[in-house]
Coordinates of C-alpha atoms (C1' of nucleotides) in Angstrom, one line a residue:
Chain A
M519 CA -53.9 44.0 -0.2
A520 CA -57.2 43.4 -0.5
D521 CA -57.4 43.9 2.9
A522 CA -58.1 47.3 2.5
E523 CA -61.3 46.6 1.2
E524 CA -62.1 44.1 3.2
V525 CA -61.2 45.6 5.9
F526 CA -62.6 48.8 5.6
G527 CA -65.9 48.9 5.7
L528 CA -65.6 51.9 4.4
L529 CA -67.9 54.3 4.9
S530 CA -69.6 55.7 2.1
P531 CA -68.1 59.0 1.3
P532 CA -70.0 61.4 2.9
S533 CA -72.1 63.2 0.7
D534 CA -73.6 66.1 1.8
S535 CA -76.3 64.5 3.1
D536 CA -74.3 63.1 5.6
S537 CA -73.7 60.0 6.1
K538 CA -74.3 58.7 9.0
E539 CA -73.8 55.5 8.5
L540 CA -71.4 54.2 6.7
N541 CA -71.7 51.1 5.3
D542 CA -69.9 48.2 6.5
E543 CA -69.0 46.4 3.9
G544 CA -66.1 45.3 5.6
G545 CA -68.5 43.7 7.3
Q546 CA -67.4 41.8 9.7
E547 CA -65.1 43.0 11.7
N548 CA -65.1 46.4 11.3
R549 CA -68.2 48.0 11.5
I550 CA -68.3 51.3 11.8
Q551 CA -70.8 52.9 13.8
T552 CA -71.4 56.4 14.0
S553 CA -73.2 58.2 16.5
C554 CA -73.5 61.5 17.3
K555 CA -72.5 62.9 20.3
S556 CA -72.3 66.2 20.4
P557 CA -74.1 68.2 18.0
S558 CA -71.4 68.9 15.8
A559 CA -69.1 66.2 16.3
K560 CA -68.9 63.0 14.5
T561 CA -67.4 60.0 15.7
S562 CA -66.6 56.8 14.3
Y563 CA -66.0 53.6 16.2
I564 CA -65.0 50.5 15.5
Q565 CA -65.9 47.9 17.8
Q566 CA -65.0 46.5 20.8
G567 CA -66.0 48.7 23.5
M568 CA -65.1 51.6 21.7
E569 CA -68.7 52.5 20.9
G570 CA -69.6 53.8 24.2
I571 CA -67.0 56.4 23.9
K572 CA -68.1 60.1 23.9
V573 CA -66.2 63.1 23.3
H574 CA -67.2 66.6 24.0
L575 CA -65.3 69.8 23.1
H576 CA -64.6 71.8 25.7
E577 CA -65.6 75.5 25.2
R578 CA -67.5 74.7 22.0
E579 CA -69.2 78.0 22.2
L580 CA -66.0 79.9 21.7
W581 CA -64.7 77.8 18.9
T582 CA -68.3 78.5 17.3
K583 CA -67.6 82.0 17.6
F584 CA -64.5 81.8 15.5
H585 CA -66.0 79.2 13.4
E586 CA -68.7 81.7 12.4
V587 CA -66.1 84.2 11.4
G588 CA -63.8 81.7 9.9
T589 CA -61.2 80.4 12.2
E590 CA -57.5 81.1 11.4
M591 CA -54.5 79.5 13.2
I592 CA -51.2 81.2 12.8
I593 CA -48.5 78.7 11.9
T594 CA -44.7 79.7 12.4
K595 CA -41.5 78.0 11.8
A596 CA -41.0 77.6 15.6
G597 CA -44.7 76.2 15.9
R598 CA -47.5 78.1 17.2
R599 CA -50.3 76.6 19.6
M600 CA -53.8 76.8 18.4
F601 CA -56.3 79.0 20.2
P602 CA -58.8 78.3 21.1
S603 CA -57.0 75.5 22.7
Y604 CA -58.3 72.1 21.9
K605 CA -59.6 70.4 25.0
V606 CA -62.1 67.6 25.4
K607 CA -63.9 65.8 27.8
V608 CA -64.1 62.0 27.3
T609 CA -66.4 59.6 28.8
G610 CA -67.4 55.9 28.2
L611 CA -63.8 54.5 28.3
N612 CA -63.1 51.6 30.4
P613 CA -61.4 52.7 33.3
K614 CA -58.8 50.0 33.5
T615 CA -58.2 49.9 29.9
K616 CA -55.2 52.0 28.6
Y617 CA -55.7 54.2 25.7
I618 CA -53.5 56.6 23.8
L619 CA -55.1 59.8 22.7
L620 CA -54.0 61.7 19.6
M621 CA -54.7 64.5 17.3
D622 CA -54.1 65.4 13.8
A623 CA -55.2 67.9 11.4
V624 CA -56.3 66.8 7.8
P625 CA -56.8 68.8 4.8
A626 CA -60.5 69.7 4.8
D627 CA -60.3 70.1 1.1
D628 CA -57.7 70.3 -1.7
H629 CA -58.1 73.9 -2.3
R630 CA -56.0 77.0 -1.6
Y631 CA -57.6 80.0 -0.1
K632 CA -57.1 83.7 -0.3
F633 CA -58.6 86.5 1.8
A634 CA -59.6 89.4 -0.1
D635 CA -62.5 91.7 -0.1
N636 CA -63.0 90.7 3.5
K637 CA -63.7 87.1 2.8
W638 CA -62.0 84.0 2.0
S639 CA -62.2 82.4 -1.3
V640 CA -60.9 79.7 -3.2
T641 CA -57.9 80.6 -5.3
G642 CA -56.5 77.4 -6.5
K643 CA -55.7 73.9 -6.0
A644 CA -54.1 72.8 -2.7
E645 CA -50.4 72.3 -2.4
P646 CA -49.6 68.7 -2.3
A647 CA -50.3 67.6 1.1
M648 CA -47.5 66.5 3.2
P649 CA -47.2 63.7 5.3
G650 CA -49.5 64.4 8.1
R651 CA -48.3 64.2 11.7
L652 CA -49.9 63.0 14.7
Y653 CA -49.7 64.6 18.0
V654 CA -49.9 62.1 20.9
H655 CA -51.0 63.3 24.0
P656 CA -48.2 63.4 26.4
D657 CA -50.1 61.4 29.0
S658 CA -50.5 58.5 26.7
P659 CA -50.9 55.8 27.1
A660 CA -53.1 56.1 30.4
A661 CA -56.0 54.3 31.7
G662 CA -59.4 55.1 30.8
A663 CA -59.9 56.5 34.3
H664 CA -57.1 59.1 33.9
W665 CA -58.5 60.5 30.7
M666 CA -62.0 60.7 32.3
R667 CA -61.1 62.4 35.4
Q668 CA -60.7 65.5 33.8
L669 CA -60.4 67.7 30.5
V670 CA -57.8 66.4 28.1
S671 CA -56.0 69.2 26.8
F672 CA -54.2 69.4 23.5
Q673 CA -53.0 72.7 24.1
K674 CA -49.3 72.2 23.8
L675 CA -49.9 71.0 20.3
K676 CA -48.2 73.3 17.8
L677 CA -48.6 74.1 14.1
T678 CA -45.8 74.9 12.0
N679 CA -45.3 75.8 8.3
N680 CA -41.8 74.4 8.4
H681 CA -41.7 71.1 6.3
L682 CA -38.7 70.1 7.9
D683 CA -39.7 70.8 11.3
P684 CA -37.6 68.8 13.8
F685 CA -40.0 69.1 16.7
G686 CA -42.7 66.9 16.0
H687 CA -44.9 69.7 15.5
I688 CA -48.0 69.2 13.1
I689 CA -47.0 70.6 9.5
L690 CA -49.5 72.6 7.6
N691 CA -49.5 74.8 4.4
S692 CA -50.5 78.3 4.7
M693 CA -53.7 79.5 3.2
H694 CA -55.1 75.8 3.3
K695 CA -58.0 74.6 5.3
Y696 CA -57.6 71.9 7.9
Q697 CA -59.9 69.8 10.2
P698 CA -58.5 68.7 13.6
R699 CA -59.4 65.2 14.6
I700 CA -58.9 63.3 17.8
H701 CA -58.4 59.6 17.9
I702 CA -58.7 57.3 20.8
V703 CA -56.6 54.1 20.5
K704 CA -57.1 51.3 22.7
A705 CA -53.7 50.4 23.9
D706 CA -54.1 47.4 26.2
E707 CA -52.2 44.1 25.8
N708 CA -54.3 43.2 22.8
N709 CA -53.8 46.2 21.1
G710 CA -50.3 47.1 21.2
F711 CA -49.4 49.7 18.7
G712 CA -48.2 46.9 16.2
S713 CA -51.2 44.7 16.9
K714 CA -53.2 44.1 14.0
N715 CA -56.4 44.6 15.7
T716 CA -56.0 47.9 17.4
A717 CA -59.3 49.4 18.0
F718 CA -59.7 53.1 17.9
C719 CA -62.2 55.8 17.0
T720 CA -61.9 59.1 15.7
H721 CA -64.0 62.4 16.6
V722 CA -64.2 65.3 14.7
F723 CA -65.7 68.4 15.6
P724 CA -66.4 70.5 12.4
E725 CA -66.4 73.8 14.3
T726 CA -62.7 73.4 14.9
S727 CA -61.7 73.6 11.4
F728 CA -59.5 76.5 10.5
I729 CA -57.2 77.9 7.6
A730 CA -53.9 78.1 8.4
V731 CA -52.1 81.5 8.0
T732 CA -48.8 83.1 8.5
S733 CA -50.6 86.2 9.8
Y734 CA -54.0 86.8 10.4
Q735 CA -56.2 87.9 7.6
N736 CA -59.7 88.6 9.0
H737 CA -59.3 91.2 11.7
K738 CA -62.3 89.9 13.3
I739 CA -60.5 86.8 14.1
T740 CA -57.4 88.9 15.5
Q741 CA -59.9 90.5 17.6
L742 CA -61.3 87.3 18.9
K743 CA -58.1 86.0 19.7
I744 CA -56.9 89.2 21.6
E745 CA -60.2 89.3 23.5
N746 CA -60.0 85.6 24.4
N747 CA -56.4 84.5 24.7
P748 CA -54.7 85.6 28.0
F749 CA -51.3 85.9 26.3
A750 CA -52.7 88.5 24.1
K751 CA -54.3 90.4 26.9
G752 CA -51.5 93.2 26.1
F753 CA -53.4 94.1 23.0
R754 CA -56.9 94.4 24.3
G755 CA -58.5 97.6 24.7
S756 CA -60.0 98.0 21.3
D757 CA -63.5 98.3 22.1
D758 CA -65.2 101.6 21.4
M759 CA -64.2 103.0 24.9
E760 CA -60.7 102.2 23.8
L761 CA -61.1 104.0 20.6
H762 CA -62.4 107.1 22.3
R763 CA -59.4 107.0 24.3
I764 CA -57.2 106.4 21.6
S765 CA -58.4 109.2 19.5
K766 CA -57.8 111.4 22.5
I767 CA -54.3 110.5 22.5
P768 CA -52.0 113.0 21.3
S769 CA -49.7 111.0 19.4
N770 CA -50.2 107.7 18.2
K771 CA -46.7 106.7 18.0
E772 CA -46.9 106.0 21.5
Y773 CA -49.7 103.8 21.2
P774 CA -48.8 101.8 18.2
R775 CA -50.6 98.8 18.9
V776 CA -54.1 99.7 19.2
P777 CA -54.8 100.1 15.8
Q778 CA -55.4 97.4 13.8
T779 CA -57.6 95.5 15.6
T780 CA -59.6 98.3 16.7
I781 CA -60.0 99.9 13.4
H782 CA -60.9 96.7 11.7
Q783 CA -63.4 95.3 14.1
R784 CA -66.1 96.2 12.1
L785 CA -65.2 95.5 8.8
A786 CA -66.4 92.6 7.4
P787 CA -69.7 91.4 7.8
S788 CA -68.5 88.4 6.7
T789 CA -70.1 85.7 6.4
T790 CA -68.4 82.9 7.5
A791 CA -65.2 82.9 6.2
F792 CA -65.6 79.5 5.7
S793 CA -68.3 79.9 3.5
I794 CA -66.4 80.0 0.5
E795 CA -68.0 79.6 -2.7
A796 CA -68.0 76.2 -3.0
R797 CA -66.9 74.9 -6.0
G798 CA -67.6 71.8 -7.6
P799 CA -69.4 69.7 -5.5
S800 CA -66.9 67.6 -5.1
S801 CA -64.3 69.9 -4.8
A802 CA -64.9 72.2 -2.5
G803 CA -67.7 71.3 -0.9
G804 CA -69.5 73.3 0.9
L805 CA -67.6 75.3 2.9
S806 CA -70.6 77.1 4.0
V807 CA -71.0 77.2 7.2
S808 CA -73.7 74.8 7.4
Q809 CA -72.3 72.2 5.5
Y810 CA -68.7 71.4 6.1
P811 CA -66.2 70.9 4.1
C812 CA -66.6 67.5 4.7
E813 CA -68.1 66.6 1.8
K814 CA -65.1 67.2 0.0
I815 CA -63.6 65.0 1.8
K816 CA -63.0 63.5 -0.9
N817 CA -60.1 64.9 -2.3
G818 CA -58.6 65.6 0.7
P819 CA -55.2 65.4 0.9
P820 CA -53.8 62.4 0.3
D821 CA -52.8 61.8 3.5
L822 CA -55.3 61.7 5.3
L823 CA -56.5 59.4 6.4
P824 CA -58.3 57.1 6.6
P825 CA -61.4 56.9 6.3
S826 CA -62.1 58.3 9.3
Y827 CA -61.6 61.2 8.1
A828 CA -64.1 62.2 6.4
V829 CA -65.2 64.2 8.4
P830 CA -67.0 66.7 8.1
H831 CA -69.4 67.1 6.2
N832 CA -72.3 68.4 7.7
H833 CA -72.6 67.7 10.8
Y834 CA -71.7 64.4 11.6
Q835 CA -71.3 63.6 14.8
D836 CA -69.4 60.6 15.2
Y837 CA -66.9 58.7 13.6
H838 CA -66.4 55.3 13.5
C839 CA -63.9 53.3 14.7
T840 CA -62.4 50.5 13.2
R841 CA -60.1 48.1 13.8
R842 CA -57.9 46.6 11.7
K843 CA -57.4 43.6 10.9
V844 CA -54.4 43.2 9.6
D845 CA -53.1 40.2 9.5
G846 CA -50.0 39.6 8.3
E847 CA -46.9 39.7 8.8
C848 CA -45.1 42.5 9.1
H849 CA -42.3 43.1 7.6
T850 CA -41.1 45.6 8.4
G851 CA -38.7 47.5 8.0
D852 CA -37.0 48.9 5.8
H853 CA -34.8 51.3 6.3
L854 CA -34.9 53.3 3.6
Y855 CA -35.7 56.5 4.2
K856 CA -36.1 58.6 1.7
K857 CA -36.5 61.9 1.5
S858 CA -38.4 62.2 -1.3
Y859 CA -40.5 64.8 0.0
I860 CA -38.2 66.5 1.8
E861 CA -35.4 66.4 -0.4
S862 CA -37.2 68.1 -2.8
I863 CA -37.7 70.9 -0.3
T864 CA -34.3 71.5 1.0
S865 CA -32.0 69.1 2.3
E866 CA -30.0 70.5 4.5
D867 CA -31.1 68.4 7.3
E868 CA -30.7 65.4 5.5
H869 CA -27.9 64.4 7.8
Y870 CA -30.1 64.6 10.5
Y871 CA -32.2 62.2 9.3
R872 CA -31.1 58.8 9.2
P873 CA -32.7 55.8 8.3
A874 CA -33.9 54.5 11.3
S875 CA -33.2 51.2 11.9
Y876 CA -36.0 48.9 11.6
S877 CA -36.0 47.9 15.0
Q878 CA -35.9 51.3 16.2
S879 CA -38.9 51.9 14.5
L880 CA -40.7 49.2 15.4
A881 CA -39.8 49.4 18.8
L882 CA -41.1 52.8 18.9
A883 CA -44.2 51.6 17.4
S884 CA -44.8 49.2 19.7
S885 CA -43.3 50.3 22.9
P886 CA -44.8 53.5 23.1
Y887 CA -47.9 52.5 23.4
R888 CA -47.4 50.1 25.6
A889 CA -47.2 52.2 28.4
E890 CA -43.9 51.9 29.5
S891 CA -43.1 55.0 31.2
T892 CA -40.6 55.7 29.0
Q893 CA -42.6 56.2 26.2
R894 CA -45.1 58.1 27.4
Q895 CA -44.3 61.0 25.8
A896 CA -44.5 59.5 22.5
C897 CA -45.7 61.4 19.8
M898 CA -47.0 59.9 16.8
Y899 CA -47.0 61.6 13.7
A900 CA -48.9 60.1 10.8
S901 CA -47.8 61.2 7.5
T902 CA -50.2 61.0 5.0
S903 CA -49.4 60.1 1.8
Q904 CA -50.6 62.4 -0.1
A905 CA -53.3 61.6 -1.5
M906 CA -55.4 64.1 -1.9
E907 CA -58.1 63.2 -0.3
P908 CA -58.6 65.1 2.5
L909 CA -61.2 63.7 4.5
T910 CA -62.8 62.0 2.1
N911 CA -63.5 58.7 2.6
L912 CA -64.7 57.3 5.7
E913 CA -64.4 54.3 4.1
D914 CA -61.1 54.1 4.0
M915 CA -60.9 54.7 7.4
S916 CA -61.1 51.4 8.1
C917 CA -57.7 51.3 9.4
S918 CA -57.8 49.0 12.1
T919 CA -54.5 49.6 13.0
W920 CA -53.7 52.2 14.8
T921 CA -51.6 53.4 12.0
S922 CA -54.3 53.4 9.9
M923 CA -55.6 55.9 11.9
S924 CA -53.6 58.2 10.7
P925 CA -55.2 59.5 8.0
Y926 CA -52.6 59.4 6.0
G927 CA -51.4 56.5 4.5
S928 CA -48.4 56.9 5.9
C929 CA -47.6 57.6 9.4
T930 CA -44.8 58.7 11.4
V931 CA -44.5 58.0 14.6
A932 CA -42.3 59.7 17.0
A933 CA -41.7 58.9 20.4
V934 CA -39.7 60.7 23.0
P935 CA -37.9 58.5 25.0
S936 CA -38.7 59.2 28.4
V937 CA -35.1 59.2 29.2
E938 CA -34.4 62.0 27.3
R939 CA -37.5 63.6 28.0
R940 CA -37.0 66.5 26.0
P941 CA -39.8 67.2 24.1
Y942 CA -38.5 67.3 21.1
Q943 CA -36.3 64.5 20.8
H944 CA -37.9 61.4 19.8
F945 CA -37.7 58.6 17.5
S946 CA -39.6 58.7 14.5
A947 CA -40.8 56.1 12.3
H948 CA -42.8 56.8 9.2
F949 CA -44.8 54.5 7.5
T950 CA -45.9 55.1 4.3
S951 CA -48.6 53.1 2.8
G952 CA -46.2 51.1 1.1
S953 CA -44.3 49.4 3.5
L954 CA -45.3 49.7 6.8
V955 CA -48.4 50.4 6.6
P956 CA -50.7 49.7 4.2
R957 CA -52.0 52.6 4.4
L958 CA -55.4 53.3 4.1
S959 CA -54.7 54.2 0.9
G960 CA -56.9 52.1 -0.4
T961 CA -58.6 54.3 1.0
S962 CA -58.4 56.9 -1.1
G963 CA -58.6 55.3 -4.2
H964 CA -60.9 53.0 -4.9
T965 CA -63.4 53.6 -2.6
S966 CA -64.4 56.8 -2.8
P967 CA -65.9 57.9 -5.8
Q968 CA -65.3 61.3 -5.1
L969 CA -62.0 60.9 -4.3
H970 CA -61.2 61.3 -7.5
R971 CA -58.2 62.7 -7.6
D972 CA -55.5 61.7 -8.4
T973 CA -54.1 60.6 -5.4
H974 CA -55.7 57.9 -4.4
T975 CA -55.6 56.6 -7.7
V976 CA -52.3 55.9 -7.4
Y977 CA -52.3 53.5 -5.0
P978 CA -52.4 50.2 -6.0
N979 CA -53.4 48.9 -2.9
P980 CA -56.3 50.1 -2.0
T981 CA -56.2 48.3 1.1
A982 CA -56.0 50.4 3.5
H983 CA -54.6 49.5 6.3
Q984 CA -51.5 49.5 7.4
P985 CA -49.8 47.7 9.6
P986 CA -48.2 49.3 12.4
P987 CA -44.7 49.8 12.0
R988 CA -43.8 46.7 12.5
Q989 CA -46.2 44.8 10.9
C990 CA -46.3 45.0 7.6
G991 CA -49.2 44.3 6.0
P992 CA -49.0 42.2 3.3
N993 CA -51.0 44.6 1.8
V994 CA -48.5 46.9 1.4
S995 CA -46.9 46.8 -1.4
T996 CA -43.6 48.2 -1.4
S997 CA -44.0 49.3 -4.8
S998 CA -46.6 51.7 -4.4
P999 CA -45.6 55.0 -4.2
E1000 CA -46.5 55.3 -0.9
Y1001 CA -44.1 53.8 1.3
L1002 CA -42.9 55.2 4.4
Y1003 CA -39.7 55.5 5.6
A1004 CA -38.4 55.5 9.1
H1005 CA -35.8 57.8 9.9
A1006 CA -33.9 58.3 12.9
M1007 CA -32.0 61.2 13.9
P1008 CA -28.9 61.1 15.3
R1009 CA -27.5 64.2 16.6
A1010 CA -27.7 63.9 20.1
L1011 CA -27.8 66.8 21.8
S1012 CA -29.7 69.1 19.8
P1013 CA -33.4 68.9 20.5
H1014 CA -33.4 68.3 16.9
H1015 CA -31.7 65.3 16.7
Y1016 CA -34.4 63.4 16.4
H1017 CA -36.6 64.3 13.7
A1018 CA -38.9 62.3 12.1
V1019 CA -39.3 63.2 8.5
P1020 CA -42.3 62.3 7.1
T1021 CA -42.0 61.2 3.8
V1022 CA -44.1 60.6 1.5
G1023 CA -43.7 58.4 -1.1
I1024 CA -45.9 59.3 -3.2
V1025 CA -45.5 62.4 -4.3
P1026 CA -45.4 62.0 -7.9
E1027 CA -48.9 62.5 -8.6
W1028 CA -49.6 65.1 -6.8
S1029 CA -47.0 67.1 -7.6
E1030 CA -48.5 67.4 -10.6
G1031 CA -51.8 67.7 -9.5
T1032 CA -51.1 70.6 -7.8
Chain B
dT1273 C1' -46.1 86.3 1.9
dC1274 C1' -43.3 85.4 5.5
dT1275 C1' -39.8 86.5 8.9
dG1276 C1' -37.6 88.1 13.1
dG1277 C1' -37.7 91.1 16.9
dC1278 C1' -40.5 93.8 20.3
dA1279 C1' -43.2 94.8 24.2
dC1280 C1' -46.6 92.7 27.0
dA1281 C1' -48.8 88.9 29.1
dT1282 C1' -49.1 84.1 31.7
dA1283 C1' -47.2 80.4 34.0
Chain C
dA756 C1' -36.8 85.0 38.4
dT757 C1' -37.0 82.5 34.1
dA758 C1' -39.3 80.7 30.1
dT759 C1' -42.5 80.9 26.9
dG760 C1' -47.0 82.4 24.5
dT761 C1' -49.3 86.6 21.9
dG762 C1' -50.1 89.9 18.1
dC763 C1' -47.8 93.9 15.7
dC764 C1' -44.9 95.7 12.6
dA765 C1' -40.9 96.9 9.7
dG766 C1' -38.4 94.8 6.3

DNA sequence: TCTGGCACATA
DNA sequence: ATATGTGCCAG
């Protein structure tokens, strides 16, 4: 356990000021460096060649337009894509080294929002974070040359509000704010998924933060979506010209759609949606535009991650990458799967979930990244434990292992076997801090002052890292609440078969908390 | 709030 | 042509 601390060099929690530098206490191996790349982004690197990596957000201007109004992303049971699409240009990779690119979305704070009077405001505490999932870019693993050749698009990533989602989509809570992040994990021989020293870096573009909604709240957002998303072209025509036309139209019935958007366009002057009233320093952090929620990071959802997370704050641009050092042994697996979280929710699908055999999980873990063709489509999900700290500590980030990357203490990894190819079939393994991964948990807890919250406190081990599925960190104690469980889903034919269920072990606290 | 079906759009 | 991504709207 200790590792966590050691490992991480945690960064100091971001304060408003931004932390640009985190400290590395961990020192040794991990040092995190942050650099700024794009104006808004932050990146954290670990070492080993990861420091020269730069990531540029594609269509940043468009993201900014949405951000200024307060970006909203629809979440549906079946899964909805994000718009604007998350696409990045990556440079600085070693052309021959293989990397896995992943994305996740961590809670930007631990608040629940409401949209009233044409603006967003905090209305309460966030729901307990669910285990977060990681979306592995389908080309992963691939050589640096491949990733740098063209834009890397995460447009197929989908967001869902179905906590039991069997497709591997990123699960979010409606009316909660999230910060997407991209992680670049070195996947060469020396950094297999299960490796202890996996190097990775995380990049966060504050302008991509958004509030998950079941239906658009701010008409300005609706309008921006319609105006810019080709698939919504059928709803265009809301400009003034259109209004005129419409007004001339005899019966509205025939042209039902025009209305809303049109009408509302001008409503809110809104300041950014995100400029919410910040609440406590710690808590909400400024949502104001200028600052990012980052500050808050502290509380983030438990899950999140790792240190890296800490995102947003103001504008940091870089993140750190860390490498983990896990050492030990891994223990692995357990099959346990539990559904704690899920269970509570519903249990129908229980049958679908089966404990994954350990081996499987491991396999996934390890293999996927290995480049085998088969696993290329692997998707990893990370579940967070719930800690609440959303982005909070960078410190924690220290995850060296890739798992640790996941923000959450626990991670779930799902890989789609190439064979099956079905996009949705995959194996999954989840790690909670407990067993498999040492979670960054440590992260949460100890380090950051802010964290406060409950969540992290819980974890006994602060250590943060988690070993990859296979390895288990010694640190991880099983006892901690955060264990992960691996689940495998049986059902063969249906797409669902393989679901990964994220489970979070931890729930207890939160439950209360929120 | 959230859901499912719709008409329209892209690929 | 099929498959799928969109916002709208009634329920």
